């Protein structure tokens, strides 16, 4: 259904750049777009497959949904989009401020780049406490990020001592936490690990 919708939009309104915004319930790694009638939703694997199968290049993928700004979601869709816009925390039921966002788009017209649109989305939410963790990420960095994170986890699994695990456990517990207690801020966690007393190889 998502693929068909994207293809319909591209065929109906051809453009140089495309942004796709998914507005619904979000659950991070658990997926997005829950149907309140059937209970069905898009898993991250299904979202990845839908994005990868469309014929057009999607410049900006925005999640007007809760809890979608996770490393796992970004990595899953990073090859299919140029910019990823999402929030780590819950969002208000009213969603984004589309009025300000579309006013910016109308004012700038063809001079607004996909990068500018992604930033304008974040800027339009800057004063909204319900969307305080909205961010825009250039997915050109996704592969390098995933490689570095995998290097850290592989090394930790191979050489971490009991003391190292204690430091990492404490870093996890102290990292910024969001609505789902399993969702922690990765940057906060890694900063605590690197400043803790862990093995030099980590």
PDB file of C-alpha atoms in Angstrom:
ATOM      1  CA  UNK A   1       0.000   0.000   0.000  1.00  0.00           C
ATOM      2  CA  UNK A   2       2.789   2.420   0.855  1.00  0.00           C
ATOM      3  CA  UNK A   3       4.651   1.641  -2.358  1.00  0.00           C
ATOM      4  CA  UNK A   4       1.481   2.143  -4.406  1.00  0.00           C
ATOM      5  CA  UNK A   5       0.846   5.472  -2.666  1.00  0.00           C
ATOM      6  CA  UNK A   6       4.356   6.734  -3.410  1.00  0.00           C
ATOM      7  CA  UNK A   7       4.173   5.643  -7.041  1.00  0.00           C
ATOM      8  CA  UNK A   8       0.756   7.326  -7.381  1.00  0.00           C
ATOM      9  CA  UNK A   9       2.124  10.561  -5.945  1.00  0.00           C
ATOM     10  CA  UNK A  10       5.138  10.554  -8.230  1.00  0.00           C
ATOM     11  CA  UNK A  11       3.005   9.820 -11.314  1.00  0.00           C
ATOM     12  CA  UNK A  12       0.336  12.375 -10.395  1.00  0.00           C
ATOM     13  CA  UNK A  13       2.656  15.226  -9.456  1.00  0.00           C
ATOM     14  CA  UNK A  14       6.115  14.824 -11.019  1.00  0.00           C
ATOM     15  CA  UNK A  15       8.764  16.917  -9.283  1.00  0.00           C
ATOM     16  CA  UNK A  16      12.516  17.347  -9.015  1.00  0.00           C
ATOM     17  CA  UNK A  17      12.464  16.477  -5.315  1.00  0.00           C
ATOM     18  CA  UNK A  18      10.188  14.363  -3.149  1.00  0.00           C
ATOM     19  CA  UNK A  19       9.453  14.287   0.557  1.00  0.00           C
ATOM     20  CA  UNK A  20       7.429  11.543   2.199  1.00  0.00           C
ATOM     21  CA  UNK A  21       5.924  12.111   5.648  1.00  0.00           C
ATOM     22  CA  UNK A  22       4.407   9.214   7.569  1.00  0.00           C
ATOM     23  CA  UNK A  23       2.000  10.507  10.204  1.00  0.00           C
ATOM     24  CA  UNK A  24       0.625   7.932  12.604  1.00  0.00           C
ATOM     25  CA  UNK A  25       1.543   5.930  15.684  1.00  0.00           C
ATOM     26  CA  UNK A  26       5.229   5.114  15.909  1.00  0.00           C
ATOM     27  CA  UNK A  27       7.091   2.546  17.968  1.00  0.00           C
ATOM     28  CA  UNK A  28      10.700   2.856  16.859  1.00  0.00           C
ATOM     29  CA  UNK A  29      12.149  -0.578  16.127  1.00  0.00           C
ATOM     30  CA  UNK A  30       8.668  -2.059  16.605  1.00  0.00           C
ATOM     31  CA  UNK A  31       7.383  -0.275  13.500  1.00  0.00           C
ATOM     32  CA  UNK A  32       4.958   2.459  12.489  1.00  0.00           C
ATOM     33  CA  UNK A  33       1.463   3.144  11.166  1.00  0.00           C
ATOM     34  CA  UNK A  34      -0.750   1.007  13.363  1.00  0.00           C
ATOM     35  CA  UNK A  35      -4.229   0.419  11.970  1.00  0.00           C
ATOM     36  CA  UNK A  36      -6.598   0.896  14.904  1.00  0.00           C
ATOM     37  CA  UNK A  37      -9.168  -1.329  13.206  1.00  0.00           C
ATOM     38  CA  UNK A  38      -7.108  -4.376  12.221  1.00  0.00           C
ATOM     39  CA  UNK A  39      -4.114  -3.927  14.517  1.00  0.00           C
ATOM     40  CA  UNK A  40      -1.776  -4.362  11.537  1.00  0.00           C
ATOM     41  CA  UNK A  41       1.215  -2.059  11.091  1.00  0.00           C
ATOM     42  CA  UNK A  42       4.361  -1.568   9.038  1.00  0.00           C
ATOM     43  CA  UNK A  43       7.357  -3.349  10.486  1.00  0.00           C
ATOM     44  CA  UNK A  44      10.724  -1.721   9.887  1.00  0.00           C
ATOM     45  CA  UNK A  45      11.541  -4.516   7.425  1.00  0.00           C
ATOM     46  CA  UNK A  46       8.319  -3.779   5.513  1.00  0.00           C
ATOM     47  CA  UNK A  47       9.063  -0.056   5.550  1.00  0.00           C
ATOM     48  CA  UNK A  48      12.551  -0.724   4.197  1.00  0.00           C
ATOM     49  CA  UNK A  49      11.149  -2.968   1.449  1.00  0.00           C
ATOM     50  CA  UNK A  50       8.535  -0.394   0.458  1.00  0.00           C
ATOM     51  CA  UNK A  51      11.081   2.420   0.264  1.00  0.00           C
ATOM     52  CA  UNK A  52      13.577   0.307  -1.679  1.00  0.00           C
ATOM     53  CA  UNK A  53      11.007  -0.735  -4.279  1.00  0.00           C
ATOM     54  CA  UNK A  54       9.821   2.683  -5.454  1.00  0.00           C
ATOM     55  CA  UNK A  55      11.055   4.025  -8.775  1.00  0.00           C
ATOM     56  CA  UNK A  56      11.651   7.608  -7.637  1.00  0.00           C
ATOM     57  CA  UNK A  57      14.366   8.932  -5.355  1.00  0.00           C
ATOM     58  CA  UNK A  58      12.839  10.097  -2.079  1.00  0.00           C
ATOM     59  CA  UNK A  59      14.877  13.023  -0.810  1.00  0.00           C
ATOM     60  CA  UNK A  60      13.339  13.461   2.646  1.00  0.00           C
ATOM     61  CA  UNK A  61      11.629  10.831   4.766  1.00  0.00           C
ATOM     62  CA  UNK A  62       9.869  12.331   7.754  1.00  0.00           C
ATOM     63  CA  UNK A  63       8.225  10.500  10.614  1.00  0.00           C
ATOM     64  CA  UNK A  64       5.460  12.583  12.183  1.00  0.00           C
ATOM     65  CA  UNK A  65       5.198   9.806  14.739  1.00  0.00           C
ATOM     66  CA  UNK A  66       6.562   8.909  18.140  1.00  0.00           C
ATOM     67  CA  UNK A  67       9.903   7.289  18.903  1.00  0.00           C
ATOM     68  CA  UNK A  68      11.154   6.851  15.325  1.00  0.00           C
ATOM     69  CA  UNK A  69      14.585   8.525  15.595  1.00  0.00           C
ATOM     70  CA  UNK A  70      16.540   5.387  16.348  1.00  0.00           C
ATOM     71  CA  UNK A  71      19.781   4.152  14.842  1.00  0.00           C
ATOM     72  CA  UNK A  72      18.043   0.963  13.708  1.00  0.00           C
ATOM     73  CA  UNK A  73      15.304   2.772  11.785  1.00  0.00           C
ATOM     74  CA  UNK A  74      17.749   5.208  10.213  1.00  0.00           C
ATOM     75  CA  UNK A  75      20.039   2.383   9.117  1.00  0.00           C
ATOM     76  CA  UNK A  76      17.125   0.423   7.638  1.00  0.00           C
ATOM     77  CA  UNK A  77      15.936   3.242   5.364  1.00  0.00           C
ATOM     78  CA  UNK A  78      19.182   5.181   4.962  1.00  0.00           C
ATOM     79  CA  UNK A  79      19.978   3.794   1.515  1.00  0.00           C
ATOM     80  CA  UNK A  80      16.572   4.864   0.177  1.00  0.00           C
ATOM     81  CA  UNK A  81      16.462   8.508   1.296  1.00  0.00           C
ATOM     82  CA  UNK A  82      18.813  11.458   1.568  1.00  0.00           C
ATOM     83  CA  UNK A  83      17.503  12.997   4.800  1.00  0.00           C
ATOM     84  CA  UNK A  84      15.811  11.340   7.759  1.00  0.00           C
ATOM     85  CA  UNK A  85      13.590  13.465  10.036  1.00  0.00           C
ATOM     86  CA  UNK A  86      12.229  11.941  13.233  1.00  0.00           C
ATOM     87  CA  UNK A  87      11.834  12.338  16.981  1.00  0.00           C
ATOM     88  CA  UNK A  88      13.365  10.225  19.732  1.00  0.00           C
ATOM     89  CA  UNK A  89      10.498  11.012  22.093  1.00  0.00           C
ATOM     90  CA  UNK A  90       6.714  11.005  21.958  1.00  0.00           C
ATOM     91  CA  UNK A  91       5.052  13.589  19.721  1.00  0.00           C
ATOM     92  CA  UNK A  92       1.833  15.466  20.384  1.00  0.00           C
ATOM     93  CA  UNK A  93      -1.339  14.222  18.741  1.00  0.00           C
ATOM     94  CA  UNK A  94      -1.561  17.356  16.572  1.00  0.00           C
ATOM     95  CA  UNK A  95       1.676  16.425  14.824  1.00  0.00           C
ATOM     96  CA  UNK A  96       4.053  18.828  13.141  1.00  0.00           C
ATOM     97  CA  UNK A  97       3.369  22.492  12.445  1.00  0.00           C
ATOM     98  CA  UNK A  98       2.664  22.087   8.737  1.00  0.00           C
ATOM     99  CA  UNK A  99       1.493  25.690   8.431  1.00  0.00           C
ATOM    100  CA  UNK A 100       4.916  27.133   9.232  1.00  0.00           C
ATOM    101  CA  UNK A 101       6.699  24.423   7.260  1.00  0.00           C
ATOM    102  CA  UNK A 102       4.640  24.906   4.107  1.00  0.00           C
ATOM    103  CA  UNK A 103       4.802  28.689   4.436  1.00  0.00           C
ATOM    104  CA  UNK A 104       8.601  28.362   4.396  1.00  0.00           C
ATOM    105  CA  UNK A 105       8.373  26.128   1.332  1.00  0.00           C
ATOM    106  CA  UNK A 106       6.046  28.558  -0.444  1.00  0.00           C
ATOM    107  CA  UNK A 107       8.292  31.517   0.383  1.00  0.00           C
ATOM    108  CA  UNK A 108      11.472  29.830  -0.841  1.00  0.00           C
ATOM    109  CA  UNK A 109       9.926  27.955  -3.756  1.00  0.00           C
ATOM    110  CA  UNK A 110      12.391  26.182  -6.009  1.00  0.00           C
ATOM    111  CA  UNK A 111      15.356  27.544  -4.079  1.00  0.00           C
ATOM    112  CA  UNK A 112      14.566  25.275  -1.097  1.00  0.00           C
ATOM    113  CA  UNK A 113      16.765  22.196  -1.282  1.00  0.00           C
ATOM    114  CA  UNK A 114      15.891  18.832   0.283  1.00  0.00           C
ATOM    115  CA  UNK A 115      18.422  19.629   3.002  1.00  0.00           C
ATOM    116  CA  UNK A 116      16.696  22.967   3.556  1.00  0.00           C
ATOM    117  CA  UNK A 117      13.299  21.287   3.745  1.00  0.00           C
ATOM    118  CA  UNK A 118      14.584  18.814   6.344  1.00  0.00           C
ATOM    119  CA  UNK A 119      16.000  21.663   8.412  1.00  0.00           C
ATOM    120  CA  UNK A 120      12.825  23.722   8.000  1.00  0.00           C
ATOM    121  CA  UNK A 121      10.851  20.788   9.393  1.00  0.00           C
ATOM    122  CA  UNK A 122      12.976  20.804  12.535  1.00  0.00           C
ATOM    123  CA  UNK A 123      12.870  24.596  12.773  1.00  0.00           C
ATOM    124  CA  UNK A 124       9.061  24.587  12.555  1.00  0.00           C
ATOM    125  CA  UNK A 125       8.970  22.374  15.658  1.00  0.00           C
ATOM    126  CA  UNK A 126      11.585  24.294  17.626  1.00  0.00           C
ATOM    127  CA  UNK A 127       9.072  26.025  19.882  1.00  0.00           C
ATOM    128  CA  UNK A 128       6.862  22.969  20.325  1.00  0.00           C
ATOM    129  CA  UNK A 129       7.642  21.235  23.620  1.00  0.00           C
ATOM    130  CA  UNK A 130       5.776  18.147  22.396  1.00  0.00           C
ATOM    131  CA  UNK A 131       8.366  17.617  19.627  1.00  0.00           C
ATOM    132  CA  UNK A 132      11.510  18.743  21.434  1.00  0.00           C
ATOM    133  CA  UNK A 133      13.700  15.924  20.111  1.00  0.00           C
ATOM    134  CA  UNK A 134      12.922  16.247  16.389  1.00  0.00           C
ATOM    135  CA  UNK A 135      16.110  16.038  14.327  1.00  0.00           C
ATOM    136  CA  UNK A 136      17.217  15.895  10.696  1.00  0.00           C
ATOM    137  CA  UNK A 137      20.021  13.541   9.687  1.00  0.00           C
ATOM    138  CA  UNK A 138      21.990  13.371   6.442  1.00  0.00           C
ATOM    139  CA  UNK A 139      21.915   9.661   5.611  1.00  0.00           C
ATOM    140  CA  UNK A 140      25.190   9.885   3.680  1.00  0.00           C
ATOM    141  CA  UNK A 141      26.774   9.188   7.066  1.00  0.00           C
ATOM    142  CA  UNK A 142      24.645   6.104   7.787  1.00  0.00           C
ATOM    143  CA  UNK A 143      27.039   3.416   6.569  1.00  0.00           C
ATOM    144  CA  UNK A 144      30.065   4.912   8.315  1.00  0.00           C
ATOM    145  CA  UNK A 145      28.038   5.284  11.489  1.00  0.00           C
ATOM    146  CA  UNK A 146      26.834   1.670  11.354  1.00  0.00           C
ATOM    147  CA  UNK A 147      30.389   0.417  10.710  1.00  0.00           C
ATOM    148  CA  UNK A 148      31.749   2.356  13.687  1.00  0.00           C
ATOM    149  CA  UNK A 149      28.949   1.169  15.982  1.00  0.00           C
ATOM    150  CA  UNK A 150      29.371  -2.423  14.849  1.00  0.00           C
ATOM    151  CA  UNK A 151      33.108  -2.140  15.491  1.00  0.00           C
ATOM    152  CA  UNK A 152      32.418  -1.010  19.047  1.00  0.00           C
ATOM    153  CA  UNK A 153      29.896  -3.762  19.769  1.00  0.00           C
ATOM    154  CA  UNK A 154      32.043  -6.497  18.199  1.00  0.00           C
ATOM    155  CA  UNK A 155      35.039  -5.364  20.235  1.00  0.00           C
ATOM    156  CA  UNK A 156      32.994  -5.208  23.416  1.00  0.00           C
ATOM    157  CA  UNK A 157      31.676  -8.714  22.876  1.00  0.00           C
ATOM    158  CA  UNK A 158      35.196 -10.007  22.214  1.00  0.00           C
ATOM    159  CA  UNK A 159      37.301  -8.373  24.930  1.00  0.00           C
ATOM    160  CA  UNK A 160      35.171  -6.563  27.511  1.00  0.00           C
ATOM    161  CA  UNK A 161      35.959  -7.486  31.087  1.00  0.00           C
ATOM    162  CA  UNK A 162      33.486  -7.701  33.950  1.00  0.00           C
ATOM    163  CA  UNK A 163      34.600  -4.212  34.952  1.00  0.00           C
ATOM    164  CA  UNK A 164      33.922  -2.946  31.410  1.00  0.00           C
ATOM    165  CA  UNK A 165      30.425  -4.423  31.489  1.00  0.00           C
ATOM    166  CA  UNK A 166      29.758  -2.702  34.788  1.00  0.00           C
ATOM    167  CA  UNK A 167      30.778   0.637  33.273  1.00  0.00           C
ATOM    168  CA  UNK A 168      28.611   0.039  30.192  1.00  0.00           C
ATOM    169  CA  UNK A 169      25.672  -1.047  32.342  1.00  0.00           C
ATOM    170  CA  UNK A 170      25.956   2.124  34.416  1.00  0.00           C
ATOM    171  CA  UNK A 171      26.270   4.199  31.218  1.00  0.00           C
ATOM    172  CA  UNK A 172      23.098   2.617  29.844  1.00  0.00           C
ATOM    173  CA  UNK A 173      21.203   3.277  33.059  1.00  0.00           C
ATOM    174  CA  UNK A 174      22.298   6.917  33.191  1.00  0.00           C
ATOM    175  CA  UNK A 175      21.691   7.701  29.490  1.00  0.00           C
ATOM    176  CA  UNK A 176      18.729   9.862  28.541  1.00  0.00           C
ATOM    177  CA  UNK A 177      15.643   7.662  28.399  1.00  0.00           C
ATOM    178  CA  UNK A 178      12.470   8.123  26.390  1.00  0.00           C
ATOM    179  CA  UNK A 179       8.898   6.880  26.698  1.00  0.00           C
ATOM    180  CA  UNK A 180       9.933   3.279  26.152  1.00  0.00           C
ATOM    181  CA  UNK A 181      12.542   2.555  28.831  1.00  0.00           C
ATOM    182  CA  UNK A 182      14.452   0.348  26.382  1.00  0.00           C
ATOM    183  CA  UNK A 183      15.107   3.384  24.158  1.00  0.00           C
ATOM    184  CA  UNK A 184      18.188   5.253  25.367  1.00  0.00           C
ATOM    185  CA  UNK A 185      20.147   8.077  23.791  1.00  0.00           C
ATOM    186  CA  UNK A 186      23.069   6.424  22.012  1.00  0.00           C
ATOM    187  CA  UNK A 187      25.295   9.499  22.069  1.00  0.00           C
ATOM    188  CA  UNK A 188      24.727   9.941  25.785  1.00  0.00           C
ATOM    189  CA  UNK A 189      25.515   6.260  26.378  1.00  0.00           C
ATOM    190  CA  UNK A 190      28.727   6.277  24.326  1.00  0.00           C
ATOM    191  CA  UNK A 191      29.932   9.508  25.922  1.00  0.00           C
ATOM    192  CA  UNK A 192      29.563   7.910  29.353  1.00  0.00           C
ATOM    193  CA  UNK A 193      31.373   4.778  28.181  1.00  0.00           C
ATOM    194  CA  UNK A 194      34.314   6.688  26.714  1.00  0.00           C
ATOM    195  CA  UNK A 195      34.716   8.819  29.821  1.00  0.00           C
ATOM    196  CA  UNK A 196      34.392   5.801  32.120  1.00  0.00           C
ATOM    197  CA  UNK A 197      37.160   3.483  33.231  1.00  0.00           C
ATOM    198  CA  UNK A 198      36.959   0.920  30.409  1.00  0.00           C
ATOM    199  CA  UNK A 199      39.615  -1.024  28.524  1.00  0.00           C
ATOM    200  CA  UNK A 200      41.611   1.179  26.163  1.00  0.00           C
ATOM    201  CA  UNK A 201      40.634  -0.975  23.153  1.00  0.00           C
ATOM    202  CA  UNK A 202      36.995  -0.032  23.611  1.00  0.00           C
TER     203      UNK A 202
END
